[in-house]
Tab-separated table of C-alpha atoms in Angstrom:
chain	number	residue	atom	x	y	z
A	13	MET	CA	-3.169	-24.382	68.557
A	14	SER	CA	-2.057	-22.193	71.414
A	15	ARG	CA	0.530	-19.637	70.282
A	16	GLY	CA	4.212	-20.281	70.996
A	17	TYR	CA	6.388	-18.573	73.578
A	18	ASP	CA	8.755	-16.732	71.231
A	19	ASP	CA	11.952	-15.921	73.071
A	20	ILE	CA	10.830	-16.382	76.639
A	21	VAL	CA	13.445	-18.105	78.775
A	22	ALA	CA	13.865	-19.547	82.251
A	23	ALA	CA	17.135	-19.013	84.074
A	24	VAL	CA	18.856	-19.167	87.467
A	25	PRO	CA	17.608	-22.438	88.979
A	26	VAL	CA	18.031	-22.226	92.749
A	27	THR	CA	17.442	-24.629	95.622
A	28	VAL	CA	17.331	-23.815	99.317
A	29	PRO	CA	18.826	-27.068	100.596
A	30	TYR	CA	16.243	-29.537	101.830
A	31	VAL	CA	16.243	-30.605	105.469
A	32	ARG	CA	14.175	-33.279	107.163
A	33	ARG	CA	12.728	-30.847	109.716
A	34	SER	CA	12.985	-27.144	110.349
A	35	GLU	CA	11.991	-24.589	112.962
A	36	HIS	CA	11.842	-21.950	110.236
A	37	GLY	CA	8.502	-21.074	108.679
A	38	ALA	CA	7.651	-21.367	104.982
A	39	ASP	CA	8.218	-17.593	104.726
A	40	TRP	CA	11.877	-18.154	105.572
A	41	PHE	CA	12.354	-20.781	102.875
A	42	LEU	CA	10.607	-18.652	100.249
A	43	ALA	CA	12.687	-15.619	101.247
A	44	ARG	CA	15.932	-17.613	100.961
A	45	ALA	CA	14.886	-18.774	97.479
A	46	LEU	CA	14.210	-15.196	96.410
A	47	ALA	CA	17.506	-14.033	97.911
A	48	ALA	CA	19.310	-16.738	95.943
A	49	LEU	CA	17.589	-15.612	92.728
A	50	VAL	CA	18.717	-12.029	93.330
A	51	ALA	CA	22.263	-13.014	94.301
A	52	GLN	CA	22.797	-15.431	91.415
A	53	SER	CA	21.219	-13.221	88.738
A	54	GLY	CA	22.947	-10.001	89.714
A	55	LEU	CA	19.604	-8.224	89.372
A	56	ARG	CA	18.512	-5.577	91.802
A	57	LYS	CA	15.613	-6.960	93.798
A	58	LEU	CA	13.183	-4.307	92.637
A	59	VAL	CA	13.756	-5.158	88.978
A	60	ILE	CA	11.694	-8.255	89.756
A	61	ASP	CA	8.217	-7.027	88.856
A	62	GLY	CA	6.430	-10.374	88.740
A	63	LEU	CA	6.050	-13.114	91.332
A	64	CYS	CA	4.586	-16.636	91.205
A	65	ALA	CA	4.538	-18.394	94.559
A	66	SER	CA	3.348	-21.734	95.924
A	67	SER	CA	3.363	-23.177	99.422
A	68	PHE	CA	1.243	-25.468	101.566
A	69	THR	CA	2.496	-24.187	104.931
A	70	LEU	CA	2.593	-20.420	104.395
A	71	GLY	CA	-0.980	-20.139	105.690
A	72	PRO	CA	-2.783	-17.998	106.578
A	73	ASP	CA	-0.657	-16.031	104.134
A	74	THR	CA	-0.542	-16.262	100.349
A	75	ALA	CA	1.598	-14.652	97.666
A	76	VAL	CA	-0.087	-11.375	98.584
A	77	ALA	CA	1.306	-11.288	102.106
A	78	LEU	CA	4.610	-12.581	100.777
A	79	THR	CA	5.160	-9.359	98.802
A	80	GLN	CA	5.242	-7.459	102.093
A	81	HIS	CA	7.440	-10.057	103.813
A	82	VAL	CA	10.112	-9.774	101.147
A	83	GLY	CA	9.618	-6.141	100.108
A	84	LEU	CA	8.540	-6.608	96.497
A	85	SER	CA	6.041	-4.459	94.590
A	86	PRO	CA	5.183	-6.707	91.626
A	87	ARG	CA	2.798	-5.661	88.889
A	88	TYR	CA	2.081	-9.329	88.194
A	89	LEU	CA	1.317	-11.768	91.007
A	90	GLU	CA	0.226	-15.424	90.974
A	91	TRP	CA	-0.625	-17.740	93.857
A	92	LEU	CA	-0.614	-21.274	92.499
A	93	PRO	CA	-1.915	-23.796	95.042
A	94	MET	CA	-1.479	-26.677	92.613
A	95	GLY	CA	0.950	-28.854	94.503
A	96	GLY	CA	3.018	-30.978	92.155
A	97	ALA	CA	1.896	-29.083	89.067
A	98	CYS	CA	2.825	-25.649	90.413
A	99	GLY	CA	6.307	-25.396	88.878
A	100	VAL	CA	5.318	-26.037	85.280
A	101	VAL	CA	2.197	-23.909	85.681
A	102	ALA	CA	4.261	-21.067	87.188
A	103	LEU	CA	6.583	-21.173	84.189
A	104	ARG	CA	3.641	-21.271	81.799
A	105	ARG	CA	1.871	-18.318	83.400
A	106	ALA	CA	5.054	-16.290	83.908
A	107	ALA	CA	6.079	-16.821	80.292
A	108	ARG	CA	2.762	-15.427	79.072
A	109	ALA	CA	3.038	-12.437	81.412
A	110	VAL	CA	6.508	-11.595	80.107
A	111	GLN	CA	5.477	-12.234	76.517
A	112	ALA	CA	2.524	-9.861	76.912
A	113	GLY	CA	4.600	-7.214	78.621
A	114	ASP	CA	2.744	-7.510	81.901
A	115	ALA	CA	6.056	-8.165	83.654
A	116	ASP	CA	9.746	-7.927	82.768
A	117	VAL	CA	11.250	-10.365	85.244
A	118	VAL	CA	9.140	-12.936	87.098
A	119	ALA	CA	10.486	-14.763	90.129
A	120	CYS	CA	8.894	-18.201	90.490
A	121	ILE	CA	9.320	-19.740	93.924
A	122	ALA	CA	7.855	-22.609	95.938
A	123	GLY	CA	8.753	-23.771	99.390
A	124	ASP	CA	7.540	-25.286	102.603
A	125	THR	CA	8.601	-26.022	106.094
A	126	ALA	CA	8.284	-29.373	107.863
A	127	ASN	CA	7.969	-30.084	111.547
A	128	ASP	CA	6.176	-32.621	113.692
A	129	GLY	CA	2.756	-31.007	113.412
A	130	SER	CA	2.840	-29.417	109.981
A	131	PHE	CA	2.416	-32.518	107.854
A	132	ARG	CA	-0.426	-33.953	109.902
A	133	ASP	CA	-2.223	-30.597	109.907
A	134	LEU	CA	-1.786	-30.333	106.158
A	135	LEU	CA	-3.292	-33.779	105.597
A	136	ALA	CA	-6.134	-33.342	108.057
A	137	GLY	CA	-7.304	-30.166	106.338
A	138	PHE	CA	-6.142	-30.886	102.790
A	139	SER	CA	-9.512	-30.406	101.048
A	140	SER	CA	-13.181	-30.485	101.957
A	141	PHE	CA	-13.669	-33.801	100.124
A	142	SER	CA	-10.605	-35.225	101.819
A	143	ARG	CA	-11.836	-34.087	105.217
A	144	ALA	CA	-15.267	-35.650	104.631
A	145	ALA	CA	-14.471	-38.782	102.670
A	146	VAL	CA	-10.762	-39.737	102.866
A	147	TYR	CA	-9.053	-38.709	106.102
A	148	PRO	CA	-11.558	-40.526	108.384
A	149	TYR	CA	-10.508	-43.794	106.703
A	150	GLY	CA	-7.346	-44.366	108.657
A	151	ALA	CA	-5.636	-41.040	107.960
A	152	GLY	CA	-3.202	-42.617	105.545
A	153	GLY	CA	-2.620	-39.402	103.573
A	154	ALA	CA	-1.144	-39.502	100.101
A	155	ASN	CA	0.307	-42.955	100.799
A	156	ALA	CA	-3.213	-44.397	100.926
A	157	SER	CA	-4.418	-42.527	97.846
A	158	PHE	CA	-1.444	-43.613	95.748
A	159	ALA	CA	-1.698	-47.146	97.123
A	160	LEU	CA	-5.174	-47.407	95.617
A	161	ILE	CA	-4.028	-46.000	92.274
A	162	THR	CA	-1.010	-48.317	92.306
A	163	ASP	CA	-3.181	-51.345	93.104
A	164	ALA	CA	-5.538	-50.561	90.218
A	165	TYR	CA	-2.603	-49.971	87.846
A	166	MET	CA	-0.856	-53.216	88.814
A	167	HIS	CA	-4.079	-55.166	88.381
A	168	ARG	CA	-4.887	-53.608	85.011
A	169	TYR	CA	-1.443	-53.558	83.399
A	170	GLY	CA	0.469	-56.294	85.172
A	171	ALA	CA	3.068	-54.063	86.819
A	172	THR	CA	4.983	-55.685	89.664
A	173	ARG	CA	6.841	-54.431	92.718
A	174	GLN	CA	10.065	-55.263	90.852
A	175	ASP	CA	9.072	-52.848	88.101
A	176	PHE	CA	8.542	-50.015	90.557
A	177	GLY	CA	11.675	-51.068	92.407
A	178	ARG	CA	13.898	-50.751	89.366
A	179	LEU	CA	12.685	-47.183	88.905
A	180	CYS	CA	13.381	-46.321	92.549
A	181	VAL	CA	16.833	-47.916	92.416
A	182	ALA	CA	17.765	-46.065	89.198
A	183	GLN	CA	16.708	-42.772	90.736
A	184	ARG	CA	18.712	-43.499	93.872
A	185	ASP	CA	21.740	-44.081	91.653
A	186	ASN	CA	21.173	-40.599	90.262
A	187	ALA	CA	20.722	-39.124	93.734
A	188	ARG	CA	24.077	-40.487	94.832
A	189	ARG	CA	25.644	-38.036	92.381
A	190	ASN	CA	23.584	-35.099	93.658
A	191	PRO	CA	24.766	-33.308	96.804
A	192	LEU	CA	21.294	-31.741	97.154
A	193	ALA	CA	19.561	-35.116	97.584
A	194	LEU	CA	18.501	-36.006	101.127
A	195	LEU	CA	18.568	-39.762	100.508
A	196	ARG	CA	21.959	-40.738	99.114
A	197	GLY	CA	22.587	-44.140	100.666
A	198	ALA	CA	22.942	-47.059	98.277
A	199	LEU	CA	19.644	-48.790	97.523
A	200	THR	CA	19.474	-52.250	95.985
A	201	LEU	CA	16.443	-53.967	94.517
A	202	GLU	CA	16.687	-56.505	97.346
A	203	GLN	CA	16.506	-53.748	99.952
A	204	TYR	CA	13.609	-52.178	98.105
A	205	LEU	CA	11.679	-55.454	98.068
A	206	ALA	CA	12.423	-56.198	101.734
A	207	ALA	CA	11.193	-52.818	103.003
A	208	ARG	CA	8.308	-52.643	105.432
A	209	PRO	CA	4.799	-52.079	104.080
A	210	ILE	CA	3.309	-48.588	104.479
A	211	ALA	CA	0.041	-48.818	102.541
A	212	GLU	CA	-0.022	-52.007	100.494
A	213	PRO	CA	1.015	-52.442	97.765
A	214	LEU	CA	3.326	-49.508	98.671
A	215	HIS	CA	6.347	-50.121	100.846
A	216	LEU	CA	8.850	-47.723	102.388
A	217	PHE	CA	10.898	-46.858	99.292
A	218	ASP	CA	7.781	-46.195	97.185
A	219	CYS	CA	6.790	-43.302	99.417
A	220	VAL	CA	8.205	-39.828	99.106
A	221	MET	CA	9.768	-38.382	102.255
A	222	PRO	CA	8.304	-35.057	103.405
A	223	CYS	CA	10.910	-32.402	104.180
A	224	ALA	CA	11.487	-28.643	104.228
A	225	GLY	CA	13.087	-26.595	101.470
A	226	ALA	CA	12.454	-24.341	98.501
A	227	ASP	CA	13.222	-24.024	94.805
A	228	GLY	CA	12.957	-21.209	92.303
A	229	PHE	CA	13.867	-19.762	88.920
A	230	LEU	CA	13.465	-16.554	86.913
A	231	VAL	CA	11.499	-15.977	83.710
A	232	MET	CA	12.404	-13.156	81.300
A	233	GLN	CA	13.026	-12.275	77.654
A	234	ARG	CA	16.037	-13.973	76.094
A	235	GLY	CA	17.660	-10.630	75.329
A	236	ARG	CA	17.627	-9.669	78.978
A	237	ALA	CA	19.158	-12.974	80.038
A	238	GLU	CA	21.884	-12.557	77.443
A	239	ALA	CA	22.564	-8.978	78.555
A	240	LEU	CA	22.882	-10.216	82.123
A	241	GLY	CA	25.157	-13.056	81.055
A	242	LEU	CA	22.757	-15.655	82.453
A	243	ARG	CA	22.605	-19.163	81.058
A	244	HIS	CA	19.040	-19.766	80.031
A	245	VAL	CA	16.601	-22.275	78.590
A	246	ARG	CA	13.765	-21.607	76.147
A	247	LEU	CA	10.199	-22.649	76.815
A	248	LEU	CA	9.113	-24.509	73.683
A	249	GLY	CA	5.717	-25.780	74.761
A	250	ALA	CA	3.544	-26.112	77.845
A	251	ILE	CA	0.190	-27.604	78.831
A	252	GLU	CA	-1.937	-27.797	81.918
A	253	ARG	CA	-5.238	-29.549	82.596
A	254	HIS	CA	-7.373	-29.793	85.708
A	255	HIS	CA	-9.855	-32.538	86.615
A	256	ALA	CA	-9.326	-34.463	83.393
A	257	PHE	CA	-11.369	-37.550	82.553
A	258	PRO	CA	-13.913	-37.209	85.383
A	259	ASP	CA	-15.767	-40.311	84.180
A	260	ASP	CA	-12.792	-42.632	84.672
A	261	PRO	CA	-13.772	-44.674	87.747
A	262	VAL	CA	-10.177	-44.901	88.972
A	263	GLN	CA	-7.196	-42.864	87.852
A	264	LEU	CA	-5.232	-44.858	85.295
A	265	ARG	CA	-4.381	-41.784	83.222
A	266	GLY	CA	-3.798	-38.109	83.904
A	267	GLY	CA	-4.616	-34.903	82.080
A	268	TRP	CA	-1.449	-35.147	79.959
A	269	ALA	CA	-3.292	-37.668	77.787
A	270	MET	CA	-5.775	-34.945	76.812
A	271	ASP	CA	-3.135	-32.422	75.797
A	272	ARG	CA	0.028	-34.211	74.751
A	273	GLU	CA	-0.528	-33.687	71.040
A	274	ALA	CA	-0.869	-29.962	71.623
A	275	LEU	CA	2.327	-30.007	73.678
A	276	TRP	CA	4.462	-31.782	71.108
A	277	ALA	CA	2.973	-29.767	68.231
A	278	GLN	CA	3.674	-26.502	70.017
A	279	ALA	CA	7.241	-27.580	70.726
A	280	GLY	CA	7.763	-28.977	67.237
A	281	LEU	CA	9.419	-31.995	68.836
A	282	ALA	CA	8.583	-35.570	69.789
A	283	PRO	CA	9.216	-37.696	72.868
A	284	GLY	CA	12.174	-39.323	71.130
A	285	ASP	CA	13.889	-35.917	70.897
A	286	MET	CA	14.146	-35.569	74.662
A	287	ASP	CA	17.629	-35.910	76.132
A	288	VAL	CA	16.395	-35.650	79.701
A	289	VAL	CA	13.005	-36.412	81.244
A	290	GLN	CA	11.782	-35.197	84.616
A	291	THR	CA	8.526	-36.849	85.638
A	292	TYR	CA	6.658	-36.119	88.830
A	293	ASP	CA	7.506	-39.000	91.109
A	294	ASP	CA	6.155	-38.830	94.637
A	295	TYR	CA	5.231	-42.479	94.025
A	296	PRO	CA	6.656	-44.599	91.193
A	297	VAL	CA	3.313	-45.474	89.584
A	298	ILE	CA	2.689	-41.885	88.622
A	299	ALA	CA	6.096	-41.539	86.969
A	300	LEU	CA	5.282	-44.530	84.762
A	301	MET	CA	1.818	-43.177	83.999
A	302	GLN	CA	3.349	-39.919	82.719
A	303	LEU	CA	5.564	-41.797	80.281
A	304	GLU	CA	2.413	-43.324	78.785
A	305	ASP	CA	0.224	-40.253	78.843
A	306	LEU	CA	2.918	-38.012	77.362
A	307	GLY	CA	3.481	-40.393	74.486
A	308	PHE	CA	6.821	-42.023	75.321
A	309	CYS	CA	5.008	-45.357	75.031
A	310	ALA	CA	1.470	-46.635	74.589
A	311	LYS	CA	-1.024	-46.919	77.450
A	312	GLY	CA	-0.240	-49.850	79.656
A	313	GLU	CA	3.226	-50.299	78.191
A	314	ALA	CA	5.268	-48.215	80.630
A	315	VAL	CA	6.370	-51.332	82.443
A	316	ALA	CA	7.804	-52.855	79.271
A	317	PHE	CA	9.238	-49.447	78.364
A	318	ALA	CA	10.930	-49.137	81.754
A	319	ARG	CA	12.381	-52.637	81.409
A	320	ALA	CA	13.832	-51.665	78.026
A	321	HIS	CA	15.395	-48.366	79.102
A	322	ASP	CA	17.995	-47.233	81.591
A	323	PHE	CA	16.847	-44.157	83.545
A	324	THR	CA	20.197	-43.380	85.147
A	325	VAL	CA	22.261	-40.323	84.233
A	326	ASP	CA	24.469	-42.484	82.014
A	327	GLY	CA	21.520	-44.430	80.599
A	328	ASP	CA	19.733	-44.148	77.273
A	329	LEU	CA	16.839	-42.158	78.762
A	330	PRO	CA	18.023	-40.202	81.806
A	331	MET	CA	14.987	-39.597	84.014
A	332	ASN	CA	14.751	-37.739	87.301
A	333	THR	CA	18.450	-37.117	87.068
A	334	GLY	CA	18.767	-35.480	90.483
A	335	GLY	CA	17.186	-38.506	92.137
A	336	GLY	CA	13.623	-37.243	91.848
A	337	GLN	CA	11.483	-36.620	94.860
A	338	LEU	CA	11.797	-40.256	95.851
A	339	SER	CA	15.448	-39.666	96.700
A	340	MET	CA	15.641	-35.880	97.099
A	341	GLY	CA	12.635	-35.540	99.401
A	342	GLN	CA	9.402	-33.614	98.902
A	343	ALA	CA	9.595	-30.103	100.309
A	344	GLY	CA	5.848	-29.547	99.954
A	345	ALA	CA	5.043	-27.366	96.975
A	346	ALA	CA	8.721	-27.300	96.026
A	347	GLY	CA	8.146	-30.885	94.901
A	348	GLY	CA	6.363	-29.292	91.962
A	349	TYR	CA	9.516	-27.331	91.110
A	350	LEU	CA	12.158	-29.972	91.647
A	351	GLY	CA	12.002	-31.531	88.188
A	352	LEU	CA	11.930	-28.173	86.468
A	353	VAL	CA	14.902	-26.817	88.380
A	354	GLU	CA	16.824	-30.021	87.645
A	355	ALA	CA	15.979	-29.755	83.930
A	356	LEU	CA	17.201	-26.139	83.895
A	357	ARG	CA	20.467	-27.284	85.443
A	358	GLN	CA	20.844	-30.073	82.919
A	359	LEU	CA	20.174	-27.809	79.938
A	360	THR	CA	22.462	-25.049	81.190
A	361	GLY	CA	25.268	-27.528	81.797
A	362	THR	CA	25.346	-26.897	85.533
A	363	ALA	CA	24.232	-30.298	86.863
A	364	GLU	CA	27.545	-30.904	88.531
A	365	GLY	CA	28.456	-34.529	89.011
A	366	ARG	CA	25.364	-35.764	87.183
A	367	GLN	CA	25.436	-33.809	83.934
A	368	VAL	CA	23.885	-35.625	81.001
A	369	ALA	CA	26.364	-35.095	78.182
A	370	GLY	CA	24.993	-32.956	75.373
A	371	ALA	CA	21.531	-32.478	76.894
A	372	ARG	CA	19.644	-30.042	74.662
A	373	HIS	CA	15.968	-30.840	75.164
A	374	ALA	CA	14.001	-31.798	78.254
A	375	LEU	CA	10.471	-32.781	79.168
A	376	VAL	CA	9.214	-31.824	82.607
A	377	SER	CA	5.847	-32.861	83.958
A	378	GLY	CA	3.928	-32.186	87.129
A	379	PHE	CA	0.990	-33.735	88.927
A	380	GLY	CA	-0.809	-32.469	91.955
A	381	MET	CA	-3.589	-32.310	94.441
A	382	ILE	CA	-5.356	-35.540	95.278
A	383	ASN	CA	-8.554	-33.761	96.208
A	384	TYR	CA	-10.537	-36.956	96.728
A	385	ASP	CA	-9.690	-40.107	94.766
A	386	ARG	CA	-7.364	-38.739	92.073
A	387	GLY	CA	-4.851	-36.011	91.329
A	388	LEU	CA	-6.622	-33.075	89.739
A	389	CYS	CA	-3.771	-30.977	88.328
A	390	SER	CA	-1.492	-32.093	85.535
A	391	ALA	CA	1.007	-30.044	83.569
A	392	ALA	CA	4.008	-30.559	81.330
A	393	CYS	CA	6.499	-28.485	79.397
A	394	VAL	CA	9.209	-28.938	76.804
A	395	LEU	CA	12.407	-26.974	77.266
A	396	GLY	CA	15.240	-26.408	74.824
A	397	GLN	CA	18.593	-24.706	74.730
B	19	MET	CA	-25.321	-37.775	105.531
B	20	LYS	CA	-24.328	-37.821	109.186
B	21	ALA	CA	-27.942	-37.925	110.385
B	22	ALA	CA	-28.637	-40.810	108.025
B	23	ALA	CA	-25.514	-42.655	109.166
B	24	ALA	CA	-26.630	-42.281	112.784
B	25	ALA	CA	-29.779	-44.178	111.758
B	26	GLY	CA	-27.711	-46.815	109.962
B	27	LEU	CA	-28.433	-45.441	106.497
B	28	PHE	CA	-26.069	-44.479	103.693
B	29	ALA	CA	-27.236	-41.227	102.084
B	30	VAL	CA	-25.989	-39.943	98.736
B	31	GLN	CA	-27.111	-36.908	96.780
B	32	ARG	CA	-29.408	-37.166	93.770
B	33	CYS	CA	-30.035	-34.167	91.527
B	34	ARG	CA	-33.676	-33.096	91.484
B	35	VAL	CA	-33.305	-31.950	87.864
B	36	CYS	CA	-31.121	-34.447	86.001
B	37	GLY	CA	-31.021	-37.367	88.429
B	38	HIS	CA	-27.203	-37.418	88.684
B	39	VAL	CA	-26.048	-39.283	91.813
B	40	GLN	CA	-22.946	-37.957	93.563
B	41	TYR	CA	-20.575	-38.504	96.482
B	42	PRO	CA	-18.847	-36.854	98.350
B	43	PRO	CA	-21.622	-34.313	99.004
B	44	ARG	CA	-21.467	-31.056	97.064
B	45	ALA	CA	-23.289	-27.725	97.104
B	46	CYS	CA	-24.657	-28.306	93.607
B	47	CYS	CA	-25.144	-31.026	91.027
B	48	ALA	CA	-21.740	-31.620	89.429
B	49	ALA	CA	-23.432	-32.614	86.155
B	50	CYS	CA	-25.962	-29.812	85.565
B	51	LEU	CA	-25.162	-27.323	88.366
B	52	ALA	CA	-28.737	-27.477	89.697
B	53	ASP	CA	-29.063	-26.196	93.241
B	54	ASP	CA	-29.990	-28.157	96.334
B	55	PRO	CA	-29.412	-31.842	95.474
B	56	ALA	CA	-31.789	-34.189	97.300
B	57	TRP	CA	-30.581	-36.749	99.844
B	58	GLU	CA	-31.434	-40.343	99.191
B	59	ALA	CA	-30.846	-42.829	101.998
B	60	ALA	CA	-30.619	-46.608	101.771
B	61	ALA	CA	-29.596	-49.332	104.194
B	62	VAL	CA	-27.051	-50.758	101.747
B	63	ARG	CA	-25.767	-49.783	98.336
B	64	PRO	CA	-24.241	-52.378	96.012
B	65	GLY	CA	-20.915	-51.706	94.326
B	66	THR	CA	-17.809	-53.191	92.744
B	67	VAL	CA	-14.272	-53.014	94.095
B	68	LEU	CA	-11.928	-50.889	91.956
B	69	ALA	CA	-8.794	-50.930	94.125
B	70	ARG	CA	-7.604	-51.885	97.590
B	71	THR	CA	-4.980	-51.004	100.135
B	72	VAL	CA	-3.973	-52.149	103.602
B	73	LEU	CA	-2.666	-49.338	105.789
B	74	HIS	CA	0.265	-50.120	108.072
B	75	HIS	CA	0.852	-46.474	108.965
B	76	SER	CA	-1.506	-43.717	110.048
B	77	HIS	CA	-1.014	-40.032	110.730
B	78	GLU	CA	-3.592	-40.179	113.551
B	79	GLU	CA	-3.142	-41.769	116.948
B	80	MET	CA	-6.766	-42.955	117.015
B	81	PHE	CA	-6.153	-45.294	114.077
B	82	ARG	CA	-2.792	-46.719	115.116
B	83	ALA	CA	-4.238	-49.310	117.482
B	84	ARG	CA	-6.437	-50.574	114.622
B	85	LEU	CA	-3.613	-51.131	112.114
B	86	PRO	CA	-3.383	-52.879	109.739
B	87	LEU	CA	-6.536	-51.327	108.245
B	88	ALA	CA	-7.986	-52.592	104.965
B	89	LEU	CA	-9.631	-50.049	102.641
B	90	ALA	CA	-11.249	-50.291	99.239
B	91	LEU	CA	-12.251	-47.913	96.504
B	92	VAL	CA	-15.715	-49.030	95.416
B	93	ARG	CA	-17.819	-47.928	92.472
B	94	LEU	CA	-21.448	-47.876	93.503
B	95	ALA	CA	-23.941	-49.306	91.033
B	96	GLU	CA	-25.448	-45.811	90.923
B	97	GLY	CA	-22.166	-44.346	89.676
B	98	PRO	CA	-20.194	-42.588	92.418
B	99	VAL	CA	-16.865	-43.898	93.698
B	100	VAL	CA	-16.530	-44.226	97.472
B	101	LEU	CA	-13.600	-44.925	99.748
B	102	CYS	CA	-14.596	-47.320	102.517
B	103	PHE	CA	-13.292	-49.663	105.129
B	104	ALA	CA	-13.140	-53.186	103.748
B	105	PRO	CA	-12.334	-55.566	106.612
B	106	ASP	CA	-13.018	-58.667	104.499
B	107	ARG	CA	-10.246	-57.608	102.078
B	108	PRO	CA	-12.233	-58.153	98.866
B	109	ALA	CA	-10.460	-58.566	95.518
B	110	ILE	CA	-10.678	-56.141	92.609
B	111	GLY	CA	-13.914	-56.786	90.745
B	112	ASN	CA	-15.700	-58.296	93.740
B	113	ALA	CA	-19.306	-57.283	94.346
B	114	VAL	CA	-19.770	-55.690	97.782
B	115	GLN	CA	-22.476	-54.021	99.837
B	116	VAL	CA	-21.653	-50.612	101.324
B	117	ARG	CA	-23.160	-49.465	104.624
B	118	ALA	CA	-22.747	-46.291	106.669
B	119	ALA	CA	-22.276	-45.814	110.401
B	120	LEU	CA	-20.815	-43.222	112.770
B	121	ASP	CA	-17.225	-43.647	113.912
B	122	ALA	CA	-15.911	-42.956	117.427
B	123	THR	CA	-15.653	-39.242	116.654
B	124	GLY	CA	-19.212	-39.015	115.319
B	125	HIS	CA	-18.144	-38.855	111.667
B	126	ALA	CA	-20.126	-40.783	109.037
B	127	VAL	CA	-17.971	-43.580	107.594
B	128	LEU	CA	-18.614	-46.303	105.031
B	129	GLU	CA	-17.833	-49.991	105.207
B	130	ALA	CA	-17.927	-52.552	102.409
B	131	ARG	CA	-18.780	-56.177	103.119
């Protein structure tokens, strides 16, 4: 078994408020996230000697160029182009760097801009496989890819639009208590079901809304966080897996299913110990799939599980307590940070207006990069007070 | 693949060493890493529908006039999974025949019937 993380903690969850469109570049959003980390930690900027960064729209730049933009001289630098898995992976890598002494304080940030051309350009050039074998088929983007996965899942396991709708409605309830959520209007199951089709079987409220924004957090030794007076959360276990189950003809499970036993063993906890769950949710099918693959229920039983549980903040299994991406918006790579930042808020008692009472343990999972027909990156972590 | 599609043929790669058949095209065999996979063209390739969608939204102007557009994910009998146009809207599990042609921009595209 992979060694534990000792006393490595994450602290100072920050969000650069999401907006539907922006004239700022990704560099601006990433800089604002870093500035918020410095301001809210009380650290001098140059004490930050490690940086993990992710962005889809920073190009041609990477984390390397970013060091010069923001005036950092890190001795540990990661560029994590893993989309929805980048937050958990950033935490995992940063924790090891701090544990090994390769960095003292790592800033983890992800952010993107959004304007009329940026999203189309991103999709058109997303990957070489996508360019050759996906985009020319109607240019449906992630909506089309997740529509196919959703269709296969519904056919195999008997999930219905109502099942996905209940998840979306519960998350919207959570979003209504979160001032950072872009979509805060009431959503009923009837409205969900009556929405226009986008890529059948997906309709409007199944599809994440692209936006601009950034998120971030710091990783350091517990002693340092205590000395700084920062509320912090321990990393108890973490996994990542890329291109899992290549022989599955269609994606009905993700890499979590390969590694969940290692995750729970490393954390010394079980799914039933989680007070808060943050699944990656750009489309509802993938949120349900994570519940199965991470061991909250058996394969194919997420629908029954979702019917038996209440995912709202006041429910018996609070999930995506800030509203998830489906109601907060997807600020590009920051979508891979959103669940992690929300979990840090919940476990540090700073989730104003939507605090889950007594939350001590959280599961966060990420999923990213539909390179061709399936998402290739999966990651998950267990956090504890 | 494009040259084959221009002639009405659907070309996939077959490894010269281990025989692995793959799509989309790659620089090596994904099974054994052998260099220079061979191209194998056929007029039609049989497959089975794994999943379907009907697009009502496109990010490209050129497709908007053609909406709604039916697509299918098809597993070829030889193994690879292909995304293709599926104007007949087959059901999951249906047997289909996949052909290749060039689209209006000169790109090789697949269609299942």
